[in-house]
Short mmCIF file of C-alpha atoms and ligand atoms in Angstrom, two decimals:
data_model
loop_
_atom_site.label_atom_id
_atom_site.label_comp_id
_atom_site.label_asym_id
_atom_site.label_seq_id
_atom_site.Cartn_x
_atom_site.Cartn_y
_atom_site.Cartn_z
CA MET U 185 -33.35 -1.97 39.49
CA LYS U 186 -34.33 -3.75 36.38
CA PHE U 187 -32.70 -0.87 34.40
CA ILE U 188 -29.51 -1.15 36.28
CA LEU U 189 -29.37 -4.98 35.82
CA LEU U 190 -30.09 -4.55 32.08
CA LEU U 191 -27.33 -1.87 31.85
CA PHE U 192 -24.92 -4.15 33.60
CA VAL U 193 -25.77 -7.21 31.24
CA THR U 194 -25.43 -4.88 28.18
CA LEU U 195 -22.00 -3.63 29.34
CA ALA U 196 -20.83 -7.14 30.22
CA THR U 197 -21.77 -8.24 26.78
CA ALA U 198 -20.00 -5.35 25.19
CA SER U 199 -16.75 -5.91 27.09
CA VAL U 200 -16.73 -9.61 26.15
CA ALA U 201 -17.27 -8.69 22.54
CA ALA U 202 -14.46 -6.07 22.75
CA ALA U 203 -11.99 -8.63 24.19
CA GLU U 204 -12.84 -11.08 21.48
CA ARG U 205 -12.46 -8.50 18.62
CA PRO U 206 -9.73 -9.49 16.22
CA ILE U 207 -6.96 -7.11 15.47
CA ALA U 208 -4.67 -7.62 12.43
CA ILE U 209 -2.26 -5.97 10.12
CA VAL U 210 -1.33 -6.97 6.58
CA ILE U 211 1.37 -5.26 4.47
CA HIS U 212 2.97 -5.53 1.09
CA GLY U 213 6.21 -4.23 -0.33
CA GLY U 214 5.36 -4.65 -4.03
CA ALA U 215 4.77 -7.41 -6.64
CA GLY U 216 6.62 -8.56 -9.68
CA ALA U 217 9.24 -10.88 -11.13
CA LEU U 218 10.34 -12.22 -7.81
CA GLU U 219 11.57 -15.54 -8.72
CA ARG U 220 13.62 -17.69 -6.26
CA GLY U 221 17.39 -17.13 -6.95
CA ARG U 222 16.84 -13.48 -7.74
CA TYR U 223 18.28 -12.38 -4.38
CA SER U 224 21.26 -13.63 -2.26
CA ALA U 225 20.42 -15.15 1.06
CA GLU U 226 21.59 -11.96 2.86
CA GLU U 227 19.35 -9.84 0.58
CA GLU U 228 16.36 -12.11 1.14
CA ALA U 229 16.83 -12.06 4.89
CA ALA U 230 17.07 -8.19 4.82
CA PHE U 231 13.71 -8.09 2.95
CA ARG U 232 12.10 -10.50 5.53
CA ASP U 233 13.54 -8.61 8.49
CA LYS U 234 12.25 -5.26 7.20
CA LEU U 235 8.78 -6.64 6.52
CA THR U 236 8.73 -8.21 10.05
CA GLU U 237 9.90 -4.92 11.49
CA ALA U 238 7.04 -2.96 9.85
CA LEU U 239 4.45 -5.67 10.82
CA ASP U 240 5.74 -5.56 14.44
CA ALA U 241 5.45 -1.82 14.51
CA GLY U 242 1.83 -1.68 13.22
CA TYR U 243 0.78 -4.52 15.34
CA ALA U 244 2.18 -2.94 18.50
CA VAL U 245 -0.12 0.02 17.93
CA LEU U 246 -3.16 -2.23 17.55
CA ASP U 247 -2.17 -4.38 20.58
CA GLU U 248 -2.04 -1.17 22.75
CA GLY U 249 -5.58 -0.42 21.60
CA GLY U 250 -4.39 2.09 19.11
CA ALA U 251 -6.21 3.09 15.87
CA ALA U 252 -5.92 1.12 12.62
CA LEU U 253 -4.89 4.45 10.88
CA ASP U 254 -1.86 4.77 13.20
CA ALA U 255 -0.95 1.18 12.72
CA VAL U 256 -1.02 1.71 8.86
CA GLU U 257 1.13 4.86 9.10
CA ALA U 258 3.61 3.11 11.47
CA ALA U 259 4.17 0.23 9.14
CA ILE U 260 4.31 2.33 6.01
CA VAL U 261 6.86 4.90 7.42
CA ILE U 262 9.28 1.98 8.16
CA LEU U 263 8.97 0.76 4.57
CA GLU U 264 9.23 4.26 3.16
CA ASP U 265 12.46 4.73 5.07
CA ALA U 266 13.91 1.44 3.69
CA PRO U 267 15.88 1.90 0.57
CA MET U 268 14.99 -1.61 -0.61
CA PHE U 269 11.40 -0.62 -1.44
CA ASN U 270 10.05 1.67 -4.12
CA ALA U 271 8.52 4.32 -1.73
CA GLY U 272 10.16 7.21 0.03
CA LYS U 273 13.91 6.61 0.16
CA GLY U 274 14.52 4.14 -2.69
CA ALA U 275 11.84 5.30 -4.99
CA VAL U 276 12.32 4.66 -8.68
CA PHE U 277 13.31 7.39 -11.16
CA THR U 278 11.22 9.11 -13.74
CA ARG U 279 12.38 9.41 -17.42
CA GLU U 280 14.04 12.68 -16.37
CA GLY U 281 15.96 11.10 -13.52
CA LYS U 282 13.82 12.54 -10.73
CA ASN U 283 11.83 10.84 -7.89
CA GLU U 284 8.18 11.76 -7.87
CA LEU U 285 6.25 10.15 -5.00
CA ASP U 286 2.51 9.35 -4.62
CA ALA U 287 0.61 8.15 -1.56
CA SER U 288 -2.82 7.85 -0.20
CA VAL U 289 -4.64 6.75 3.02
CA MET U 290 -8.29 6.02 3.88
CA ASP U 291 -10.20 5.69 7.09
CA GLY U 292 -12.71 2.96 6.92
CA ALA U 293 -14.77 4.40 9.80
CA THR U 294 -15.54 7.69 8.21
CA LYS U 295 -14.66 6.96 4.55
CA ASN U 296 -12.48 10.02 4.80
CA ALA U 297 -9.30 9.95 2.60
CA GLY U 298 -6.23 11.82 1.76
CA ALA U 299 -3.75 11.57 -1.09
CA VAL U 300 -0.74 13.32 -2.60
CA ALA U 301 0.76 12.91 -6.14
CA GLY U 302 4.17 13.90 -7.60
CA VAL U 303 5.90 15.18 -4.52
CA THR U 304 9.67 15.44 -4.63
CA THR U 305 10.69 16.72 -1.18
CA VAL U 306 8.45 15.04 1.21
CA LYS U 307 10.38 12.42 3.35
CA ASN U 308 7.30 10.34 4.27
CA PRO U 309 4.49 10.95 1.71
CA ILE U 310 2.09 8.79 3.79
CA LYS U 311 2.30 11.36 6.57
CA LEU U 312 1.34 14.09 4.08
CA ALA U 313 -1.48 12.04 2.68
CA ARG U 314 -2.89 11.73 6.26
CA ALA U 315 -2.46 15.43 6.90
CA VAL U 316 -4.41 16.10 3.72
CA MET U 317 -7.23 13.83 5.09
CA GLU U 318 -7.20 15.33 8.58
CA ASP U 319 -6.21 18.82 8.15
CA SER U 320 -7.70 20.10 4.85
CA ARG U 321 -11.00 20.18 3.20
CA HIS U 322 -9.79 18.27 0.19
CA VAL U 323 -8.81 14.75 -0.75
CA MET U 324 -5.87 15.13 -3.04
CA PHE U 325 -3.06 17.55 -3.52
CA ALA U 326 -0.50 17.40 -6.33
CA ARG U 327 3.04 18.57 -6.93
CA GLU U 328 3.89 22.15 -5.73
CA GLY U 329 0.57 22.55 -3.93
CA ALA U 330 1.24 19.32 -2.03
CA GLU U 331 4.70 20.54 -1.08
CA ALA U 332 3.23 23.88 0.02
CA PHE U 333 0.70 22.07 2.07
CA ALA U 334 3.54 19.97 3.60
CA GLU U 335 5.35 23.15 4.59
CA GLU U 336 2.25 24.67 6.14
CA GLN U 337 1.63 21.41 8.13
CA GLY U 338 5.27 21.15 9.33
CA ILE U 339 5.66 17.72 7.51
CA GLU U 340 9.33 16.83 7.20
CA ARG U 341 10.84 17.77 3.86
CA VAL U 342 14.23 16.76 2.39
CA ASP U 343 16.48 17.64 -0.45
CA PRO U 344 15.35 15.62 -3.57
CA ASP U 345 18.89 13.95 -3.44
CA TYR U 346 17.78 12.16 -0.38
CA PHE U 347 15.67 9.68 -2.56
CA TYR U 348 18.58 8.67 -4.64
CA THR U 349 19.82 5.17 -4.54
CA GLU U 350 22.43 3.59 -6.97
CA LYS U 351 20.26 0.58 -7.50
CA ARG U 352 17.21 2.58 -8.82
CA TRP U 353 19.56 4.90 -10.80
CA ASP U 354 21.00 1.83 -12.60
CA ALA U 355 17.58 0.50 -13.19
CA LEU U 356 16.71 3.77 -14.91
CA GLN U 357 19.79 3.59 -17.12
CA LYS U 358 18.85 0.04 -18.14
CA ALA U 359 15.32 1.05 -18.93
CA ILE U 360 16.44 3.94 -21.01
CA ALA U 361 18.80 1.59 -22.93
CA LYS U 362 15.95 -0.89 -23.50
CA ASP U 363 13.52 1.85 -24.51
CA LYS U 364 14.68 1.96 -28.09
CA SER U 365 13.65 -1.54 -28.65
CA GLN U 366 10.22 -1.12 -27.12
CA GLN U 367 6.96 -0.75 -28.96
CA LYS U 368 5.43 2.71 -29.01
CA GLY U 369 3.21 3.48 -26.15
CA GLU U 370 4.56 0.72 -24.04
CA LEU U 371 5.52 1.81 -20.52
CA SER U 372 8.95 0.62 -19.20
CA ILE U 373 8.34 -1.89 -16.45
CA ASP U 374 10.92 -2.76 -13.93
CA ARG U 375 8.92 -5.96 -13.42
CA LYS U 376 9.57 -5.70 -9.64
CA PHE U 377 7.11 -3.09 -8.60
CA GLY U 378 8.03 -2.34 -4.95
CA THR U 379 5.29 -0.02 -3.88
CA VAL U 380 4.40 -0.45 -0.16
CA GLY U 381 1.14 -0.63 1.55
CA ALA U 382 -0.58 -1.58 4.80
CA VAL U 383 -4.22 -2.48 5.94
CA ALA U 384 -5.22 -2.86 9.43
CA LEU U 385 -8.14 -3.73 11.71
CA ASP U 386 -8.18 -2.26 15.22
CA ALA U 387 -9.92 -3.34 18.46
CA ALA U 388 -12.70 -0.80 17.91
CA GLY U 389 -13.56 -2.66 14.57
CA ASN U 390 -12.20 0.16 12.39
CA LEU U 391 -10.37 -0.59 9.17
CA ALA U 392 -7.72 1.59 7.48
CA ALA U 393 -5.60 1.39 4.37
CA GLY U 394 -2.54 3.10 2.98
CA THR U 395 -0.20 2.99 -0.05
CA SER U 396 2.97 4.79 -1.00
CA THR U 397 5.13 4.58 -4.00
CA GLY U 398 7.78 6.07 -6.33
CA GLY U 399 5.48 4.87 -9.24
CA MET U 400 7.15 3.08 -12.22
CA THR U 401 10.74 3.21 -13.43
CA MET U 402 11.01 5.78 -16.35
CA LYS U 403 7.52 6.91 -15.88
CA GLN U 404 6.82 10.01 -18.02
CA TRP U 405 6.80 13.49 -16.42
CA GLY U 406 3.52 14.06 -14.61
CA ARG U 407 2.42 10.41 -14.72
CA VAL U 408 0.30 9.46 -11.81
CA GLY U 409 -0.43 5.86 -11.07
CA ASP U 410 -3.08 4.13 -8.96
CA SER U 411 -1.47 4.41 -5.51
CA PRO U 412 -2.87 7.77 -4.78
CA ILE U 413 -6.17 7.24 -6.43
CA ILE U 414 -8.82 6.32 -3.83
CA GLY U 415 -10.74 3.21 -5.14
CA ALA U 416 -7.89 2.17 -7.50
CA GLY U 417 -4.78 1.60 -5.29
CA THR U 418 -6.33 2.18 -1.84
CA TYR U 419 -9.78 1.72 -0.25
CA ALA U 420 -11.18 1.22 3.17
CA ASP U 421 -14.75 0.97 4.44
CA ASN U 422 -15.84 -0.46 7.82
CA ALA U 423 -18.75 -2.05 5.96
CA SER U 424 -16.58 -4.33 3.77
CA CYS U 425 -12.85 -4.26 3.72
CA ALA U 426 -9.55 -2.41 3.39
CA VAL U 427 -7.37 -2.72 0.31
CA SER U 428 -3.89 -1.70 -0.74
CA ALA U 429 -2.53 -2.56 -4.23
CA THR U 430 0.66 -2.91 -6.20
CA GLY U 431 1.27 -3.46 -9.80
CA HIS U 432 0.77 -1.87 -13.18
CA GLY U 433 -1.20 1.20 -12.07
CA GLU U 434 -2.81 2.06 -15.37
CA PHE U 435 -4.85 -1.14 -15.07
CA PHE U 436 -5.70 -0.76 -11.48
CA ILE U 437 -7.17 2.65 -12.30
CA ARG U 438 -9.29 1.30 -15.10
CA LEU U 439 -10.51 -1.46 -13.13
CA THR U 440 -11.10 0.70 -9.99
CA LEU U 441 -9.69 -2.40 -8.43
CA ALA U 442 -9.53 -1.70 -4.70
CA ARG U 443 -13.05 -0.42 -4.54
CA ASP U 444 -14.32 -3.24 -6.68
CA ILE U 445 -13.16 -5.84 -4.21
CA CYS U 446 -14.92 -4.00 -1.42
CA ALA U 447 -18.00 -3.65 -3.51
CA GLN U 448 -18.02 -7.34 -4.36
CA VAL U 449 -17.92 -7.97 -0.56
CA GLU U 450 -20.54 -5.35 0.33
CA TYR U 451 -23.05 -5.83 -2.43
CA GLY U 452 -22.29 -9.10 -3.73
CA GLU U 453 -21.82 -10.66 -0.31
CA ARG U 454 -18.71 -12.47 -1.48
CA SER U 455 -15.98 -13.49 0.86
CA VAL U 456 -12.75 -11.40 1.02
CA GLU U 457 -10.91 -14.29 -0.51
CA ASP U 458 -13.43 -14.91 -3.43
CA ALA U 459 -13.63 -11.18 -4.33
CA THR U 460 -9.79 -10.75 -4.21
CA ARG U 461 -9.28 -13.86 -6.32
CA ASP U 462 -11.86 -12.74 -8.91
CA MET U 463 -10.20 -9.22 -9.24
CA ILE U 464 -6.66 -10.51 -9.53
CA HIS U 465 -7.00 -13.83 -11.35
CA ASN U 466 -9.97 -13.08 -13.54
CA ARG U 467 -10.13 -9.39 -14.09
CA LEU U 468 -6.52 -8.16 -13.92
CA THR U 469 -5.08 -11.29 -15.58
CA GLY U 470 -7.76 -10.85 -18.17
CA MET U 471 -6.38 -7.45 -19.04
CA ASN U 472 -2.92 -8.90 -19.41
CA ALA U 473 -1.75 -6.87 -16.46
CA GLU U 474 0.28 -7.74 -13.39
CA GLY U 475 0.28 -7.05 -9.81
CA GLY U 476 -1.24 -7.87 -6.38
CA VAL U 477 -3.22 -6.74 -3.36
CA ILE U 478 -3.63 -7.16 0.30
CA VAL U 479 -7.17 -7.18 1.54
CA LEU U 480 -8.44 -7.21 5.17
CA GLY U 481 -12.16 -7.79 5.94
CA LYS U 482 -14.12 -6.34 8.81
CA ASP U 483 -14.08 -9.58 10.64
CA GLY U 484 -10.36 -10.08 10.24
CA ASP U 485 -10.34 -12.31 7.36
CA TYR U 486 -7.65 -11.44 4.97
CA ALA U 487 -6.17 -12.16 1.48
CA MET U 488 -2.85 -11.54 -0.12
CA ALA U 489 -3.13 -12.32 -3.85
CA PHE U 490 -0.91 -11.57 -6.88
CA ASN U 491 -0.64 -12.96 -10.48
CA SER U 492 3.07 -12.05 -10.80
CA ALA U 493 5.78 -14.40 -9.58
CA GLY U 494 5.98 -12.95 -6.11
CA MET U 495 4.95 -10.18 -3.81
CA PHE U 496 6.72 -8.99 -0.76
CA ARG U 497 4.08 -9.45 1.96
CA GLY U 498 3.26 -10.15 5.55
CA VAL U 499 0.47 -10.52 8.04
CA LYS U 500 0.28 -10.33 11.79
CA THR U 501 -2.67 -11.36 13.95
CA ALA U 502 -3.09 -12.68 17.54
CA VAL U 503 -2.32 -16.18 16.24
CA GLU U 504 0.11 -15.89 13.29
CA THR U 505 3.09 -13.83 12.00
CA ARG U 506 4.10 -14.56 8.57
CA VAL U 507 6.10 -12.90 5.75
CA GLY U 508 6.63 -14.10 2.25
CA ILE U 509 8.28 -13.15 -1.08
CA TYR U 510 7.79 -15.95 -3.58
CA GLY U 511 4.62 -17.44 -5.10
CA THR U 512 5.45 -20.88 -3.83
CA GLU U 513 5.38 -19.97 -0.11
CA PRO U 514 2.24 -20.57 1.95
N1 LIG N 65 1.21 0.80 -8.73
C1 LIG N 65 2.28 1.60 -8.72
C2 LIG N 65 2.07 2.49 -9.91
O1 LIG N 65 1.56 2.08 -10.93
C3 LIG N 65 3.59 0.80 -9.03
C4 LIG N 65 3.87 -0.31 -8.04
O2 LIG N 65 2.91 -0.88 -7.46
O3 LIG N 65 5.02 -0.55 -7.81
O4 LIG N 65 2.52 3.69 -9.70
#
């Protein structure tokens, strides 16, 4: 009898705790020189609508009791399919006029991860990254090997022309023209990065993070940025936080930026906000580099920080839905 009573009490407590568990999704669509006035009112509205659509799709998964990983994937697929962001359709061009896509995903519950680099025919690289995580013994596949794995897994592939957008093509032509005046060794930066990413916390207390990108305009053949590098552009661990980054990837790799934020939270017992601020405003800025991150902690506390003029971003929880572009928005 005593045992039954005890069991009942334990279950009752668990269900109360479950009901009170926060769910949340935070997304970004890239950081950079996003000053007010850069976009027309219609363009700005289109960005905000698309961010809201991605937030809603991810949140719906969480609200129905779904997994953080599914929420991250649902949000990112919408952003990959939107030509206005530098991921999937709308990805920037390499120096040779190609679109080479990178993506990664991480499961905070298992610390399992998957990533792909330099794919040219995979419609939604985030889906392939997830397949690498769940259906292979490896963490990262690159180029032809990644495409072959996509074929094997039945992941949708498209003609490389699918990724073409006039806006990105024009950006490449401008970058090529500007290149002559650039210092040797300097990477051409279309200072509006446009990578997409999502982090989510589900009702079971699991965190997940994902990032997808076309990289940087006029990147050199074979160049891989931080987005598919676990610990640089993406990281998730239920013990600390989930992170997705955007910005000048070479610096995010050197700083192991995503992992460092979670390590500060885990070992340094710093708040998500403090750890994020330190990485962006002290360490990234200290290296003269630009970008931003979204971070979600295990208790639902979150941060969206950047040292560029703006960052496409959004958050949805039980109590708020908010999207932003400029640095001066709340
Ligand atoms: N981080 C990406 C890269 O370096 C670029 C971006 O965030 O837009 O490839």
